[in-house]
mmCIF file of C-alpha atoms in Angstrom:
data_model
loop_
_atom_site.group_PDB
_atom_site.id
_atom_site.type_symbol
_atom_site.label_atom_id
_atom_site.label_comp_id
_atom_site.label_asym_id
_atom_site.label_seq_id
_atom_site.Cartn_x
_atom_site.Cartn_y
_atom_site.Cartn_z
ATOM 1 C CA MET D 1143 101.307 -156.357 -53.052
ATOM 2 C CA LYS D 1144 101.035 -153.366 -50.756
ATOM 3 C CA ASP D 1145 102.477 -154.014 -47.304
ATOM 4 C CA THR D 1146 101.193 -152.645 -44.013
ATOM 5 C CA VAL D 1147 103.644 -149.739 -44.041
ATOM 6 C CA GLU D 1148 102.419 -148.562 -47.430
ATOM 7 C CA ILE D 1149 98.728 -149.018 -46.628
ATOM 8 C CA PHE D 1150 98.800 -147.289 -43.239
ATOM 9 C CA SER D 1151 101.389 -144.598 -43.923
ATOM 10 C CA ARG D 1152 100.024 -141.068 -43.686
ATOM 11 C CA ARG D 1153 97.114 -142.333 -41.596
ATOM 12 C CA ARG D 1154 96.171 -141.958 -37.929
ATOM 13 C CA VAL D 1155 94.135 -144.548 -36.053
ATOM 14 C CA ASN D 1156 90.683 -143.590 -34.814
ATOM 15 C CA VAL D 1157 90.534 -145.871 -31.770
ATOM 16 C CA GLU D 1158 86.819 -145.241 -31.261
ATOM 17 C CA LYS D 1159 86.068 -146.991 -34.556
ATOM 18 C CA LEU D 1160 87.980 -150.201 -33.833
ATOM 19 C CA LEU D 1161 85.484 -151.941 -31.534
ATOM 20 C CA PRO D 1162 82.429 -151.155 -33.704
ATOM 21 C CA TYR D 1163 84.361 -152.502 -36.687
ATOM 22 C CA GLY D 1164 84.862 -155.846 -34.980
ATOM 23 C CA PHE D 1165 88.180 -155.523 -33.161
ATOM 24 C CA GLN D 1166 88.502 -156.897 -29.637
ATOM 25 C CA GLN D 1167 90.713 -155.476 -26.920
ATOM 26 C CA ASP D 1168 93.696 -157.728 -26.330
ATOM 27 C CA ASP D 1169 96.795 -157.123 -24.174
ATOM 28 C CA GLY D 1170 96.572 -153.355 -24.448
ATOM 29 C CA GLY D 1171 95.917 -153.438 -28.191
ATOM 30 C CA TYR D 1172 93.084 -154.319 -30.537
ATOM 31 C CA LEU D 1173 92.769 -157.639 -32.359
ATOM 32 C CA TYR D 1174 90.739 -158.489 -35.454
ATOM 33 C CA GLN D 1175 90.443 -161.799 -37.292
ATOM 34 C CA ALA D 1176 89.225 -162.600 -40.793
ATOM 35 C CA ASP D 1177 89.016 -165.698 -42.958
ATOM 36 C CA LEU D 1178 90.919 -165.826 -46.230
ATOM 37 C CA VAL D 1179 90.314 -168.043 -49.265
ATOM 38 C CA LYS D 1180 87.036 -169.520 -48.017
ATOM 39 C CA GLY D 1181 88.359 -170.249 -44.546
ATOM 40 C CA GLN D 1182 91.585 -171.969 -45.555
ATOM 41 C CA PHE D 1183 93.562 -169.294 -43.715
ATOM 42 C CA LYS D 1184 92.969 -167.202 -40.619
ATOM 43 C CA MET D 1185 94.266 -163.639 -40.760
ATOM 44 C CA THR D 1186 94.949 -161.709 -37.553
ATOM 45 C CA VAL D 1187 95.385 -157.941 -37.455
ATOM 46 C CA VAL D 1188 96.629 -156.222 -34.289
ATOM 47 C CA VAL D 1189 96.478 -152.444 -33.903
ATOM 48 C CA SER D 1190 98.237 -150.739 -31.013
ATOM 49 C CA PRO D 1191 96.668 -147.691 -29.310
ATOM 50 C CA GLU D 1192 99.303 -145.623 -31.135
ATOM 51 C CA GLY D 1193 98.237 -147.024 -34.514
ATOM 52 C CA ALA D 1194 101.016 -149.526 -35.220
ATOM 53 C CA VAL D 1195 99.678 -152.425 -37.292
ATOM 54 C CA THR D 1196 100.962 -156.014 -37.294
ATOM 55 C CA THR D 1197 99.508 -159.012 -39.099
ATOM 56 C CA ALA D 1198 99.765 -162.786 -39.188
ATOM 57 C CA VAL D 1199 98.281 -165.417 -41.487
ATOM 58 C CA VAL D 1200 97.869 -169.002 -40.263
ATOM 59 C CA ASP D 1201 96.954 -172.127 -42.215
ATOM 60 C CA ALA D 1202 93.633 -173.187 -40.675
ATOM 61 C CA SER D 1203 94.285 -176.906 -41.205
ATOM 62 C CA THR D 1204 97.811 -177.068 -39.746
ATOM 63 C CA GLY D 1205 98.020 -174.033 -37.467
ATOM 64 C CA GLU D 1206 101.315 -173.071 -39.101
ATOM 65 C CA ASP D 1207 102.233 -169.556 -40.127
ATOM 66 C CA TYR D 1208 101.769 -168.802 -43.818
ATOM 67 C CA VAL D 1209 104.261 -166.300 -45.250
ATOM 68 C CA LEU D 1210 104.373 -166.911 -48.997
ATOM 69 C CA HIS D 1211 102.062 -163.963 -49.635
ATOM 70 C CA ARG D 1212 104.862 -161.712 -48.380
ATOM 71 C CA VAL D 1213 107.517 -163.172 -50.675
ATOM 72 C CA ALA D 1214 107.501 -161.119 -53.859
ATOM 73 C CA ALA D 1215 109.241 -163.855 -55.837
ATOM 74 C CA THR D 1216 106.453 -166.334 -55.112
ATOM 75 C CA VAL D 1217 103.927 -166.358 -57.944
ATOM 76 C CA GLY D 1218 100.864 -168.369 -58.849
ATOM 77 C CA GLU D 1219 97.094 -168.155 -58.875
ATOM 78 C CA PHE D 1220 96.639 -169.435 -55.323
ATOM 79 C CA VAL D 1221 99.161 -167.206 -53.585
ATOM 80 C CA GLY D 1222 97.833 -164.345 -55.697
ATOM 81 C CA LYS D 1223 94.368 -164.952 -54.257
ATOM 82 C CA VAL D 1224 95.758 -164.920 -50.712
ATOM 83 C CA ARG D 1225 97.572 -161.648 -51.403
ATOM 84 C CA GLU D 1226 94.469 -160.064 -52.896
ATOM 85 C CA GLU D 1227 92.199 -160.924 -49.963
ATOM 86 C CA TYR D 1228 94.900 -160.054 -47.403
ATOM 87 C CA GLU D 1229 95.339 -156.623 -48.964
ATOM 88 C CA GLN D 1230 91.582 -156.041 -49.195
ATOM 89 C CA VAL D 1231 91.182 -156.665 -45.458
ATOM 90 C CA LEU D 1232 93.908 -154.154 -44.615
ATOM 91 C CA ILE D 1233 92.678 -151.497 -47.035
ATOM 92 C CA HIS D 1234 89.138 -151.730 -45.668
ATOM 93 C CA ILE D 1235 90.423 -151.359 -42.095
ATOM 94 C CA ALA D 1236 92.563 -148.392 -43.152
ATOM 95 C CA ASP D 1237 89.640 -146.696 -44.896
ATOM 96 C CA THR D 1238 87.181 -147.361 -42.053
ATOM 97 C CA CYS D 1239 89.202 -147.081 -38.838
ATOM 98 C CA PHE D 1240 91.973 -144.652 -39.786
ATOM 99 C CA THR D 1241 91.917 -141.038 -40.918
ATOM 100 C CA SER D 1242 94.231 -139.194 -43.267
ATOM 101 C CA ASP D 1243 97.246 -137.686 -41.518
ATOM 102 C CA VAL D 1244 99.249 -136.326 -44.440
ATOM 103 C CA PHE D 1245 99.393 -132.641 -43.620
ATOM 104 C CA LYS D 1246 101.179 -131.590 -40.459
ATOM 105 C CA SER D 1247 100.719 -127.834 -40.133
ATOM 106 C CA GLN D 1248 98.084 -126.576 -37.736
ATOM 107 C CA MET D 1249 96.634 -124.387 -40.472
ATOM 108 C CA ALA D 1250 96.194 -127.328 -42.829
ATOM 109 C CA LYS D 1251 94.385 -129.251 -40.105
ATOM 110 C CA GLN D 1252 92.109 -126.270 -39.425
ATOM 111 C CA ILE D 1253 91.293 -125.948 -43.122
ATOM 112 C CA ILE D 1254 90.493 -129.643 -43.439
ATOM 113 C CA GLN D 1255 88.120 -129.441 -40.484
ATOM 114 C CA PHE D 1256 86.589 -126.206 -41.781
ATOM 115 C CA VAL D 1257 85.666 -127.557 -45.232
ATOM 116 C CA ARG D 1258 84.432 -130.803 -43.674
ATOM 117 C CA ASP D 1259 82.139 -129.035 -41.214
ATOM 118 C CA LYS D 1260 80.885 -126.225 -43.447
ATOM 119 C CA TYR D 1261 80.831 -127.761 -46.917
ATOM 120 C CA HIS D 1262 80.906 -131.513 -46.198
ATOM 121 C CA SER D 1263 84.041 -131.805 -48.327
ATOM 122 C CA GLU D 1264 86.681 -134.456 -47.772
ATOM 123 C CA LEU D 1265 90.205 -134.345 -49.126
ATOM 124 C CA GLU D 1266 90.734 -136.340 -52.304
ATOM 125 C CA PHE D 1267 94.198 -137.669 -53.044
ATOM 126 C CA LEU D 1268 94.127 -137.955 -56.820
ATOM 127 C CA TRP D 1269 97.782 -138.524 -57.677
ATOM 128 C CA PRO D 1270 99.556 -141.682 -56.439
ATOM 129 C CA ARG D 1271 102.944 -140.240 -57.409
ATOM 130 C CA THR D 1272 102.367 -137.171 -55.234
ATOM 131 C CA PRO D 1273 100.641 -138.506 -52.109
ATOM 132 C CA ASP D 1274 101.246 -135.215 -50.266
ATOM 133 C CA ASN D 1275 98.845 -133.361 -52.571
ATOM 134 C CA ALA D 1276 95.051 -133.301 -52.254
ATOM 135 C CA ILE D 1277 92.050 -131.341 -53.481
ATOM 136 C CA PHE D 1278 88.603 -130.596 -52.141
ATOM 137 C CA ARG D 1279 85.564 -129.993 -54.324
ATOM 138 C CA ARG D 1280 81.951 -128.930 -54.080
ATOM 139 C CA VAL D 1281 79.547 -131.768 -53.391
ATOM 140 C CA ASP D 1282 76.860 -130.434 -55.739
ATOM 141 C CA ASN D 1283 78.864 -129.934 -58.941
ATOM 142 C CA ALA D 1284 82.197 -131.690 -58.222
ATOM 143 C CA LYS D 1285 84.207 -128.570 -59.082
ATOM 144 C CA TRP D 1286 87.446 -127.953 -57.205
ATOM 145 C CA TYR D 1287 87.529 -124.960 -54.914
ATOM 146 C CA GLY D 1288 90.814 -125.664 -53.180
ATOM 147 C CA ALA D 1289 93.907 -127.809 -52.967
ATOM 148 C CA ILE D 1290 96.465 -128.419 -50.240
ATOM 149 C CA LEU D 1291 99.913 -129.306 -51.539
ATOM 150 C CA THR D 1292 103.388 -129.934 -50.174
ATOM 151 C CA VAL D 1293 106.135 -128.307 -52.235
ATOM 152 C CA SER D 1294 109.644 -126.920 -52.048
ATOM 153 C CA GLY D 1295 109.844 -123.233 -51.279
ATOM 154 C CA LYS D 1296 111.878 -122.871 -54.469
ATOM 155 C CA THR D 1297 108.772 -123.639 -56.534
ATOM 156 C CA LEU D 1298 107.242 -120.407 -55.238
ATOM 157 C CA GLY D 1299 110.384 -118.422 -55.943
ATOM 158 C CA LEU D 1300 111.547 -118.420 -52.319
ATOM 159 C CA ASP D 1301 115.199 -118.712 -51.335
ATOM 160 C CA ASP D 1302 114.464 -121.506 -48.850
ATOM 161 C CA ALA D 1303 114.126 -124.948 -50.473
ATOM 162 C CA SER D 1304 112.480 -126.478 -47.393
ATOM 163 C CA ARG D 1305 109.222 -128.350 -47.914
ATOM 164 C CA LEU D 1306 106.135 -126.382 -46.964
ATOM 165 C CA GLU D 1307 102.380 -126.804 -47.151
ATOM 166 C CA ILE D 1308 100.435 -124.471 -49.416
ATOM 167 C CA LEU D 1309 96.814 -123.790 -50.348
ATOM 168 C CA ASN D 1310 95.445 -123.046 -53.814
ATOM 169 C CA VAL D 1311 92.149 -121.136 -54.017
ATOM 170 C CA ARG D 1312 90.208 -119.542 -56.844
ATOM 171 C CA MET D 1313 89.843 -115.748 -57.055
ATOM 172 C CA ARG D 1314 88.428 -113.141 -59.365
ATOM 173 C CA PRO D 1315 91.077 -112.053 -61.899
ATOM 174 C CA ASP D 1316 91.152 -108.483 -60.557
ATOM 175 C CA ASP D 1317 91.800 -109.780 -57.040
ATOM 176 C CA VAL D 1318 94.553 -112.080 -58.307
ATOM 177 C CA VAL D 1319 96.347 -109.091 -59.825
ATOM 178 C CA ALA D 1320 95.814 -106.906 -56.760
ATOM 179 C CA LEU D 1321 96.909 -109.456 -54.153
ATOM 180 C CA THR D 1322 99.732 -111.419 -55.771
ATOM 181 C CA ASP D 1323 102.904 -110.069 -54.187
ATOM 182 C CA GLY D 1324 105.320 -113.019 -54.027
ATOM 183 C CA LYS D 1325 105.310 -112.831 -50.236
ATOM 184 C CA LYS D 1326 101.840 -113.730 -48.990
ATOM 185 C CA TYR D 1327 100.032 -114.437 -52.235
ATOM 186 C CA PHE D 1328 101.676 -116.271 -55.130
ATOM 187 C CA PRO D 1329 100.586 -117.183 -58.658
ATOM 188 C CA GLY D 1330 98.497 -120.356 -58.516
ATOM 189 C CA TYR D 1331 100.873 -123.303 -58.376
ATOM 190 C CA HIS D 1332 100.058 -125.757 -61.203
ATOM 191 C CA MET D 1333 96.794 -123.889 -61.803
ATOM 192 C CA ASN D 1334 95.465 -121.228 -64.181
ATOM 193 C CA LYS D 1335 97.319 -118.209 -62.842
ATOM 194 C CA LYS D 1336 94.623 -115.830 -64.030
ATOM 195 C CA HIS D 1337 92.069 -117.369 -61.686
ATOM 196 C CA TRP D 1338 94.015 -119.066 -58.872
ATOM 197 C CA VAL D 1339 96.437 -117.992 -56.157
ATOM 198 C CA THR D 1340 98.659 -119.880 -53.748
ATOM 199 C CA LEU D 1341 99.069 -119.124 -50.039
ATOM 200 C CA ARG D 1342 101.595 -120.573 -47.612
ATOM 201 C CA LEU D 1343 100.183 -122.333 -44.563
ATOM 202 C CA ASP D 1344 102.913 -121.060 -42.270
ATOM 203 C CA GLY D 1345 101.196 -118.131 -40.568
ATOM 204 C CA SER D 1346 102.172 -115.541 -43.156
ATOM 205 C CA VAL D 1347 98.445 -115.135 -43.855
ATOM 206 C CA PRO D 1348 96.083 -115.271 -40.835
ATOM 207 C CA ILE D 1349 93.786 -118.279 -40.682
ATOM 208 C CA GLU D 1350 90.710 -116.015 -40.632
ATOM 209 C CA GLU D 1351 91.766 -114.509 -43.941
ATOM 210 C CA ILE D 1352 92.473 -117.938 -45.405
ATOM 211 C CA LEU D 1353 89.030 -119.233 -44.448
ATOM 212 C CA MET D 1354 87.466 -116.161 -46.031
ATOM 213 C CA ARG D 1355 89.355 -116.917 -49.256
ATOM 214 C CA ILE D 1356 88.057 -120.483 -49.154
ATOM 215 C CA ASP D 1357 84.488 -119.200 -48.796
ATOM 216 C CA ASP D 1358 85.016 -116.921 -51.792
ATOM 217 C CA SER D 1359 86.538 -119.741 -53.830
ATOM 218 C CA PHE D 1360 83.616 -122.018 -53.002
ATOM 219 C CA GLY D 1361 81.204 -119.388 -54.278
ATOM 220 C CA LEU D 1362 83.156 -118.715 -57.470
ATOM 221 C CA VAL D 1363 82.978 -122.332 -58.621
ATOM 222 C CA GLY D 1364 79.280 -122.631 -57.822
ATOM 223 C CA ALA D 1365 78.020 -121.647 -61.244
#
């Protein structure tokens, strides 16, 4: 079972969505209740204004706390049903009332907002083993036109092994050859290096230039 830390990690609360969802303000936080297993249990979810999430499950008939769903060694059809519904409640809250907060650089945040506003694209996190990597694709044909990844500088051939955020975009082959310099533009990381390049989101390339490259990439995958 996924716990609250796993479900809400890399997410930021959108407080404005809590009340419409069904939360109620309570002692400076927000409280939500749901029935589990056809009303046999009452689940309470509390979200702080900062986004911290705590939960409790109470047996509706006795009023006692129920904790077996949190004990990994406890197995059985009934406790499995409790776990399943408990997790579903949390995942739905996370998907509805929280937004992705994986990428930390200002440039990454600007790019995410840019593709959302201009192309109605949302990041897609396709690889559970690499949760710091995401792609965005055209709505009309589902083709990728960009990806934001978090990698070690060593993977780009840099001396510094520190983690950094990068952007992959598609380019015309002639432009790939002309621009790839190992400083600002790199061969496309994990992509076809004839058609894709990688840029660091650390200010080495101005944001205006990056957004222009995204526009070009969007057009190139439109056919």
